[in-house]
XYZ file of C-alpha atoms in Angstrom:
432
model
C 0.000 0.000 0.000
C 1.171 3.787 -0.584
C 1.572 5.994 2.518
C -1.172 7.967 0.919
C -3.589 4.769 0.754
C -2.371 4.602 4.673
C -2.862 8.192 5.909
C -6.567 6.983 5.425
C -6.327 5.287 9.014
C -4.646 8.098 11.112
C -7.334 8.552 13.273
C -1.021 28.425 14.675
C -0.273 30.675 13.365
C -0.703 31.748 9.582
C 2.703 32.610 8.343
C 3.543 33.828 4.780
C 7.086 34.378 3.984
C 8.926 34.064 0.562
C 12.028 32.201 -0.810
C 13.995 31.697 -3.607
C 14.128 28.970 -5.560
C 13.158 26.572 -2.898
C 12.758 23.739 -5.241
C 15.421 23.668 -7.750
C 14.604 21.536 -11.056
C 17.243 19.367 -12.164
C 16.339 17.607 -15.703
C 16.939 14.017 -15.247
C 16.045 12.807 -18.599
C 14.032 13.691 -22.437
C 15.868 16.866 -23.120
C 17.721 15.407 -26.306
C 14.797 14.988 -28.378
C 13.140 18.054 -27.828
C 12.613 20.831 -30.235
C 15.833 23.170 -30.891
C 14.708 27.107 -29.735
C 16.932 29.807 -28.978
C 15.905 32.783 -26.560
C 18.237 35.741 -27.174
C 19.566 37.873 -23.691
C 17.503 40.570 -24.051
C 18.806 43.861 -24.056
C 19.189 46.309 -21.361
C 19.424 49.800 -22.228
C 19.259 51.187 -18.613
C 22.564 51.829 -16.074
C 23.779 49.500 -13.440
C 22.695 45.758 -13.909
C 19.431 44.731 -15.820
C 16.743 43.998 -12.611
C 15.700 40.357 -14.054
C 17.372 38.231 -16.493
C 13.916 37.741 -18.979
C 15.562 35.325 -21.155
C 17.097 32.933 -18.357
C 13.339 32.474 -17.171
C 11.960 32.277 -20.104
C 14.781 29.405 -21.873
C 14.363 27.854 -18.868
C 10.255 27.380 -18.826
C 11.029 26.333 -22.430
C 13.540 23.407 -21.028
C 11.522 22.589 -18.267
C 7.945 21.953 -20.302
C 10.440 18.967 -21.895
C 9.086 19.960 -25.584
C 11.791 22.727 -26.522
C 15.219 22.986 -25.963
C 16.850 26.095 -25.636
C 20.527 26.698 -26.872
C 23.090 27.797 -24.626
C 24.256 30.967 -24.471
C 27.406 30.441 -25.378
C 26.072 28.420 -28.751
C 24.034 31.678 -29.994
C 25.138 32.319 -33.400
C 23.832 36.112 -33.404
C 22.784 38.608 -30.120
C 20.465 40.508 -31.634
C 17.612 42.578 -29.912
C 15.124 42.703 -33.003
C 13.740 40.363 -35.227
C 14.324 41.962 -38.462
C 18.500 41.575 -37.335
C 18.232 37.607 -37.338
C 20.192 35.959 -40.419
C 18.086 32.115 -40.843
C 21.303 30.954 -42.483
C 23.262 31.363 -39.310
C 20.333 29.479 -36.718
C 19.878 26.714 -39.622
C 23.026 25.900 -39.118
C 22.180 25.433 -35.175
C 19.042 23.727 -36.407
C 16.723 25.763 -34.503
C 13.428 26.612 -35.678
C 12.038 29.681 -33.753
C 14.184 32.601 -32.237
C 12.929 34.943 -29.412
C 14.533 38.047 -29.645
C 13.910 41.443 -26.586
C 14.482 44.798 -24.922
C 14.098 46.153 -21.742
C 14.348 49.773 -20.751
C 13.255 51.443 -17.734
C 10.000 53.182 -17.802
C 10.117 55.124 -14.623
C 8.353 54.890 -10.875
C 10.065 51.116 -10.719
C 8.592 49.843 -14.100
C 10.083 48.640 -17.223
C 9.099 48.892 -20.761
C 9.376 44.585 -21.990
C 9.334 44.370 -26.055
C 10.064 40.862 -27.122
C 9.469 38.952 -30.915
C 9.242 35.762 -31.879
C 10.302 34.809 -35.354
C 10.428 31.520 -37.468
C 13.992 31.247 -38.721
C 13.427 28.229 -40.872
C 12.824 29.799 -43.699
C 16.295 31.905 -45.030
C 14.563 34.636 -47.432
C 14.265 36.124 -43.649
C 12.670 35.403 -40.288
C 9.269 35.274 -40.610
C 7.845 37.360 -37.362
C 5.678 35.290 -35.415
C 4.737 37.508 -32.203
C 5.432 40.638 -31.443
C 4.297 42.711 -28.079
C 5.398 45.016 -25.174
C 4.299 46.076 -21.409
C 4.929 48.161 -19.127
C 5.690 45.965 -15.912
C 6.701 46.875 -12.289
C 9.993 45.414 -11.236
C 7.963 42.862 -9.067
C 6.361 41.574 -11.404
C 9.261 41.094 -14.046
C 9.938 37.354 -13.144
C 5.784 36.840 -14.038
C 5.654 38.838 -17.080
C 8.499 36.491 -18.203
C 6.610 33.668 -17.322
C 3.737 34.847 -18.980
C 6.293 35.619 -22.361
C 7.307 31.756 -21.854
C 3.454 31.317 -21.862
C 2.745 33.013 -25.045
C 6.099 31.273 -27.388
C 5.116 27.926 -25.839
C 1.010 28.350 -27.251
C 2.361 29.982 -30.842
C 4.633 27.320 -31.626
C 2.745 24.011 -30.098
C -1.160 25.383 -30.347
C -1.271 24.276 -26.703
C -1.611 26.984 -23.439
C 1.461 27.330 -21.561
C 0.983 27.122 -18.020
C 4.242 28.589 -16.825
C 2.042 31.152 -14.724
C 0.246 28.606 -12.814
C 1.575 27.588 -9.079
C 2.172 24.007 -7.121
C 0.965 23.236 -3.531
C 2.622 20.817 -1.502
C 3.694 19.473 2.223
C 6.659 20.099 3.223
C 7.865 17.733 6.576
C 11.040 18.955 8.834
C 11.822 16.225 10.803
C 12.428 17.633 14.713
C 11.454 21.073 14.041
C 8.942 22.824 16.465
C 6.451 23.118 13.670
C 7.181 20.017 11.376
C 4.259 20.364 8.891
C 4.281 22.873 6.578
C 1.237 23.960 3.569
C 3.466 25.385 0.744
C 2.731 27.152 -2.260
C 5.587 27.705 -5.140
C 5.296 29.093 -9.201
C 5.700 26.123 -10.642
C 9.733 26.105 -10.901
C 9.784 26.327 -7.574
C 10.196 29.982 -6.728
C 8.493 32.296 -4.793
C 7.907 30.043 -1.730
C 5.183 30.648 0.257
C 4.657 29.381 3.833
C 0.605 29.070 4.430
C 0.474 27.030 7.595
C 2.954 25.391 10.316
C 1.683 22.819 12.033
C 3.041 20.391 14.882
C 0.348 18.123 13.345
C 0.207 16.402 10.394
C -1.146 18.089 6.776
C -2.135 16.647 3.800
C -3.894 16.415 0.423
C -3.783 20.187 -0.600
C -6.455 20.700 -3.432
C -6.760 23.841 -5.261
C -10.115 24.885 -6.348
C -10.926 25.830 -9.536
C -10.480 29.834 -9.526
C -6.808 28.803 -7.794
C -7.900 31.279 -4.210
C -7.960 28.796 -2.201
C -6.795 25.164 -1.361
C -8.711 22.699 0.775
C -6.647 20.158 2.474
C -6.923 17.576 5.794
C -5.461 18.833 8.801
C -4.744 17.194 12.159
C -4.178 20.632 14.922
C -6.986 19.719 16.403
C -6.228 16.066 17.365
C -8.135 14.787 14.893
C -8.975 14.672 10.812
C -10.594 17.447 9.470
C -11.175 19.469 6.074
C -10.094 22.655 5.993
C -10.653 25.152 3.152
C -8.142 28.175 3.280
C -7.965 31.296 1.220
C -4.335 31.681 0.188
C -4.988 35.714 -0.306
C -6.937 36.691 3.037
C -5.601 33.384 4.920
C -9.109 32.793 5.973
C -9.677 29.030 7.235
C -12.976 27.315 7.570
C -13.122 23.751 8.670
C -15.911 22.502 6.259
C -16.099 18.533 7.403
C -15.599 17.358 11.331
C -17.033 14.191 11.315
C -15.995 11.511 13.585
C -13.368 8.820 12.248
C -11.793 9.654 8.853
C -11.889 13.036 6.736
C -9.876 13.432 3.808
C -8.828 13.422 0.571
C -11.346 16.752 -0.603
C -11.361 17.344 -4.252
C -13.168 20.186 -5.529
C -16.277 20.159 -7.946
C -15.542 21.746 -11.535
C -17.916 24.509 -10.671
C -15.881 25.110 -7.363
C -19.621 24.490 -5.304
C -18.919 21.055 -4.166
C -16.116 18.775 -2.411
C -16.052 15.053 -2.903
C -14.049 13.480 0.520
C -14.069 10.604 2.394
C -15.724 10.386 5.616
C -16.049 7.149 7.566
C -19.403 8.114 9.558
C -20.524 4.785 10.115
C -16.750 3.299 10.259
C -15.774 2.531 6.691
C -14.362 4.870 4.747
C -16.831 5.723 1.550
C -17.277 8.762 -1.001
C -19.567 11.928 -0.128
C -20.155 14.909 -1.941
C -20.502 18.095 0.560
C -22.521 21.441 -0.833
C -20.390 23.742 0.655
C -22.959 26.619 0.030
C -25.559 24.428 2.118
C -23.514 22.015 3.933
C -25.252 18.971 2.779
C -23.900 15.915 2.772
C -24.252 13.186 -0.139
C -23.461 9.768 0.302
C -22.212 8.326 -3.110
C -20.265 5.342 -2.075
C -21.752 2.141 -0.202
C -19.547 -0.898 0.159
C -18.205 -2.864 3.038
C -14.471 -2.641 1.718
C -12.545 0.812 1.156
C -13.760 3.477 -1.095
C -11.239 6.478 -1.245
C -9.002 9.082 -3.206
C -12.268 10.477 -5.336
C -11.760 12.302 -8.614
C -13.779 14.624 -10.243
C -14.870 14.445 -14.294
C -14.348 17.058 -16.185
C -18.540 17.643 -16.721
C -18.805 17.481 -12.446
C -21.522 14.235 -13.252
C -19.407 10.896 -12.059
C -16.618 10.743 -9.404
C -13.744 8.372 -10.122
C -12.535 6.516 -7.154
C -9.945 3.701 -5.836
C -11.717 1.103 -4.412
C -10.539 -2.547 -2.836
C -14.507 -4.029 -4.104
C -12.824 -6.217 -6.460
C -10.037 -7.504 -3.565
C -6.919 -5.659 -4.589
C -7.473 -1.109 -5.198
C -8.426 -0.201 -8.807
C -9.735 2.491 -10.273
C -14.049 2.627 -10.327
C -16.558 5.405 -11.992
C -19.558 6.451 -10.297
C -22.383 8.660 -11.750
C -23.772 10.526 -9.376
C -26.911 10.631 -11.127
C -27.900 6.752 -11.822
C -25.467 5.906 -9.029
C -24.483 3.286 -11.964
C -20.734 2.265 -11.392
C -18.055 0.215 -13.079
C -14.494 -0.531 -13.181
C -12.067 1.452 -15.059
C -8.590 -0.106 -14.583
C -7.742 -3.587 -15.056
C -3.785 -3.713 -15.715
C -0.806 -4.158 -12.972
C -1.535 -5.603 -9.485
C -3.580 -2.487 -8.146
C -4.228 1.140 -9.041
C -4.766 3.773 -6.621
C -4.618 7.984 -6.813
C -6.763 8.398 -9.862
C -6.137 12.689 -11.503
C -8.346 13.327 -14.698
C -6.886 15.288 -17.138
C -8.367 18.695 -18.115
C -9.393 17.728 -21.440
C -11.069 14.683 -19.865
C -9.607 11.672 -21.998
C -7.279 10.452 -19.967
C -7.135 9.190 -16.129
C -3.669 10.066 -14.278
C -2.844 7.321 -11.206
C -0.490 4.881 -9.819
C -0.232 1.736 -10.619
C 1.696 -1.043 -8.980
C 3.214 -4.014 -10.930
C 5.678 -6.674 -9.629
C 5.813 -4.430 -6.254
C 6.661 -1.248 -7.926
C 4.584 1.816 -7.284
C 5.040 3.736 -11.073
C 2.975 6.919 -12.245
C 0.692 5.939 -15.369
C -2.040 7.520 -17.875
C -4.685 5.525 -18.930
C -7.194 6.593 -21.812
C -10.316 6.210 -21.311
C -11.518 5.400 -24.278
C -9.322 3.130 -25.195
C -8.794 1.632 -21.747
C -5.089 1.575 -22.536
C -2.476 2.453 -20.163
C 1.337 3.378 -20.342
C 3.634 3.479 -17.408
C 5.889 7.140 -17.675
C 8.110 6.481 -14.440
C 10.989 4.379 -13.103
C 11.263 6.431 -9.998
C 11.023 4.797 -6.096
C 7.535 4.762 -4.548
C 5.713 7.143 -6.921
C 2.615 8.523 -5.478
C 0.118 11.703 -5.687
C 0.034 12.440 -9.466
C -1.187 15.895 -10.201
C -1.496 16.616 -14.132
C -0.814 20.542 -15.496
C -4.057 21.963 -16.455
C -2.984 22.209 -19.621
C -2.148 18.347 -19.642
C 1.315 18.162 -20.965
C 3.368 17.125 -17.861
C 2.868 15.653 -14.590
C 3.878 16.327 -10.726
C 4.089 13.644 -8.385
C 6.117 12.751 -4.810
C 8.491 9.992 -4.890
C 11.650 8.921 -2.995
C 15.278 9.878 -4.117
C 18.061 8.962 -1.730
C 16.178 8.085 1.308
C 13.856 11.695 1.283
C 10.227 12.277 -0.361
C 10.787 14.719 -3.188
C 8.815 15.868 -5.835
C 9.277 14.963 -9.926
C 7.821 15.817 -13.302
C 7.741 13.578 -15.862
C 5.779 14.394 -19.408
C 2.260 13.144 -20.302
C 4.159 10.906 -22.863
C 6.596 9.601 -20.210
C 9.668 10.580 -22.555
C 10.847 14.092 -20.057
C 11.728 13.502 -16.803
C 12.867 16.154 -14.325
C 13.089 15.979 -9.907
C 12.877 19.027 -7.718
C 14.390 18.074 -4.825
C 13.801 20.695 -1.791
C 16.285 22.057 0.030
C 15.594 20.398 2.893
C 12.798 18.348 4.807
C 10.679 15.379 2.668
C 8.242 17.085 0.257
C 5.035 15.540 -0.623
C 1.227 15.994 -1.554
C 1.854 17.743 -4.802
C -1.111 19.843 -6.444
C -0.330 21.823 -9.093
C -3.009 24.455 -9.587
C -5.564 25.338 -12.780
C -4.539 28.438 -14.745
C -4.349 31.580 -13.107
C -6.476 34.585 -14.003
C-alpha cells in the first residue's frame, strides 16, 4: 500500500514568507529529443545591472515543459535585440526553428518597458515574425511577465496553453522542528515560496479549487482529521467537514460548489459529496471494503474513485446521477490515486506491478495504459491543467521529493527541496 492509501487510518499561526528557488529543477532525462529554440539575452538599455534576467526564465520554462530545448548561451550564433536583425542561415546551421529576440528599458516609478518577438527562422529569405508585443511591468512583477512571455512562445509554436504562470501546492515535513508540517505554495519552478500554515500536526492532500484562491486540504491541529478550506490571499480558514473517524482526501467540484471526501461516519471509509454553500452531505459510495481518493470528471456528473470491491485497489466510476458504477482499470496488481486530465480523456494514477509503485495515464476510451516512471515509490500524481506534464512525490536517496515527468513519459525532471521530505503535490488550474 502507498503511505497515501495509509494516511486513510490516522485517526497556529498563519505565516507567509517568501524564498527563492526553494525547489530547484534538475532535468533528469528527455531533453535530447526536444525541439531546438533559442531565446536571445535581451537587451538592457538602462545603467547599473538589468533587474531580471527575462531570457534565463523564459529558456528555462522552455527546457523545463520537456518539448523545446533552448541553446546555450554560449552556442548563440547572433545577439540581436530585433527580429528583423536575425540571419536564418546562421540558426539553420544550429538547427533551430524559432528565435525569441527582446528589450528592456526602464520606464520610470520602478517599471520597465518589456518588447520581445518571436520569429520563425526556418525559412532563409528572412525570419518570418511570429509575435510581437510590449508592457509596461513593475519590477515585481518582471519574473511573471516572463513567465507569462514563456506562456505566449510555448502556445504559438505548439497550439497548446502554456501554463508557466500557474503555481504548485505541496507538504513540506522537517523532521524535529517545532512546527514540522508545513502547507506550501511555489510558481511552478519552484520559486516564490510561500509558507501558508505550520503545524506540529500532520497536513495533507492540498487541493486547489478551480479559480486557484484557495486550497482545501486535511489537517490534524486539532487532534483529529478534518477538512479545511483556506484562502491563500486573506488566509481565511474554515473547517468545512468534522465528522468523527476519517476526513480526507477533498477534491473540488468543476464549478468550485462542491467537495467530494471521504468520511467514515458509520466506520468505513466511503465517497460523499458536501454542498459547501448548504452544507449537505451526499453519500455516493456504499460498500463494506474501502472506497477512497475520489476524482472529479471534467462535466462534475461521475466521481472516479480507488476502491478494494474487487479484492486488490483499482480504479471505479460512479455517476452521481444513476449511481451506476463500473471498473475502469484492469492492468498491474492495483491502481490507486486516480487525476483526470483537463481535457477529460485520460485518467492520471499509480499503478503497482511486480511491487513497484510507477505513475501511469490511462485513456479512457481506449482503456489503454502506459507506465511514464521508473522512480522509487511514486505517489500523488497531479497533471498541469494544460495536460502536458505531470507532478508527483516519490523517494530519491532516502527523502520524499517531488518529480515531473511528461504526459508521454519521454521528459523527466526531480525538484528536490532544500531540505525536509516534500510531498502531496497539487499543481493548480490556470491563473487569471
Amino acid at each position: 500500500m502507498t503511505k497515501r492509501w495509509l494516511w486513510l487510518w490516522l485517526p497556529l499561526l498563519l505565516l507567509a514568507g517568501r524564498a527563492q528557488a526553494a525547489l530547484d529543477i534538475i532535468i533528469t532525462g528527455g531533453i535530447d529529443s526536444a525541439r531546438p529554440v533559442a531565446v536571445v539575452p535581451f537587451q538592457w538599455t538602462g545603467g547599473g545591472a538589468m533587474p531580471q534576467d527575462l531570457a534565463e526564465v523564459i529558456a528555462s520554462d522552455l527546457r523545463n515543459s520537456g518539448m523545446f530545448r533552448p541553446l546555450d548561451r554560449g552556442s548563440l550564433p547572433q545577439q540581436v535585440a530585433q527580429a528583423s536583425q536575425l540571419n536564418p542561415a546562421l540558426w539553420g546551421s544550429r538547427q533551430v526553428e524559432a528565435v525569441v529576440v527582446g528589450t528592456i528599458e526602464p520606464a520610470g516609478g520602478d517599471q520597465y518597458r518589456i518588447s520581445f518577438e518571436l520569429a520563425d527562422v526556418l525559412d532563409r529569405n528572412g525570419a518570418q515574425l511570429l509575435e510581437s508585443r510590449s508592457a509596461t511591468v513593475p519590477a515585481a512583477q518582471l519574473r511573471q511577465y516572463a513567465h507569462r512571455i514563456a506562456d505566449i512562445v510555448f502556445e504559438k509554436l505548439t497550439g497548446i496553453k502554456g501554463a508557466f504562470l500557474t503555481r504548485i501546492a505541496y507538504v513540506n515535513v522537517q523532521h524535529g522542528a517545532q512546527y514540522p508540517y508545513q502547507l506550501m505554495i511555489a510558481d511552478y519552478d519552484g520559486f516564490n515560496e510561500q509558507v501558508l500554515l505550520r503545524s506540529r500536526e500532520p497536513l495533507m492532500s492540498p487541493a486547489w479549487s478551480p479559480d486557484g484562491r484557495r486550497l482545501a486540504y486535511v489537517s490534524f491541529e486539532n487532534k483529529k482529521a478534518e477538512v479545511v478550506v483556506q484562502d491563500i490571499y486573506s488566509q481565511q480558514r474554515q473547517v468545512v467537514s468534522s465528522q468523527p473517524g476519517i476526513n480526507g482526501a477533498p477534491q473540488w467540484s468543476p464549478d468550485g460548489s462542491r467537495l467530494a471526501l471521504v468520511l467514515s461516519r458509520d466506520g468505513q471509509p466511503e465517497i460523499y459529496v458536501l454542498n459547501l454553500a448548504s452544507r449537505q452531505l451526499t453519500r455516493v459510495t456504499n460498500n463494506r471494503t474501502i472506497d477512497t481518493e475520489p476524482a472529479w470528471s471534467t462535466d462534475g456528473n461521475a466521481l472516479f474513485f480507488a476502491s478494494e470491491r474487487g479484492g486488490r485497489p483499482q480504479i471505479y466510476r460512479v455517476d452521481l446521477g444513476s449511481g451506476d458504477t463500473r471498473r475502469v482499470t484492469f492492468q498491474g496488481d492495483m491502481n490507486l490515486g486516480p487525476s483526470v486530465t483537463r481535457d477529460g480523456k485520460s485518467l492520471v494514477l499509480v499503478s503497482r506491478s511486480q511491487g513497484q509503485y510507477r505513475i501511469a495515464r490511462q485513456e479512457l476510451d481506449s482503456g489503454h495504459m502506459q507506465v511514464l516512471t521508473e522512480t522509487q515509490l511514486d505517489e500523488s500524481p497531479s497533471p498541469a491543467p494544460n495536460g502536458t506534464m505531470i507532478i508527483y512525490s516519490t523517494t530519491y536517496q532516502g527523502r520524499q521529493v517531488l518529480s515531473l515527468v511528461s504526459m508521454d513519459g519521454r521528459f523527466k525532471a526531480r525538484l528536490p527541496a532544500r531540505s525536509g521530505d516534500v510531498r502531496a503535490p497539487a499543481w493548480s488550474p490556470f491563473l487569471n
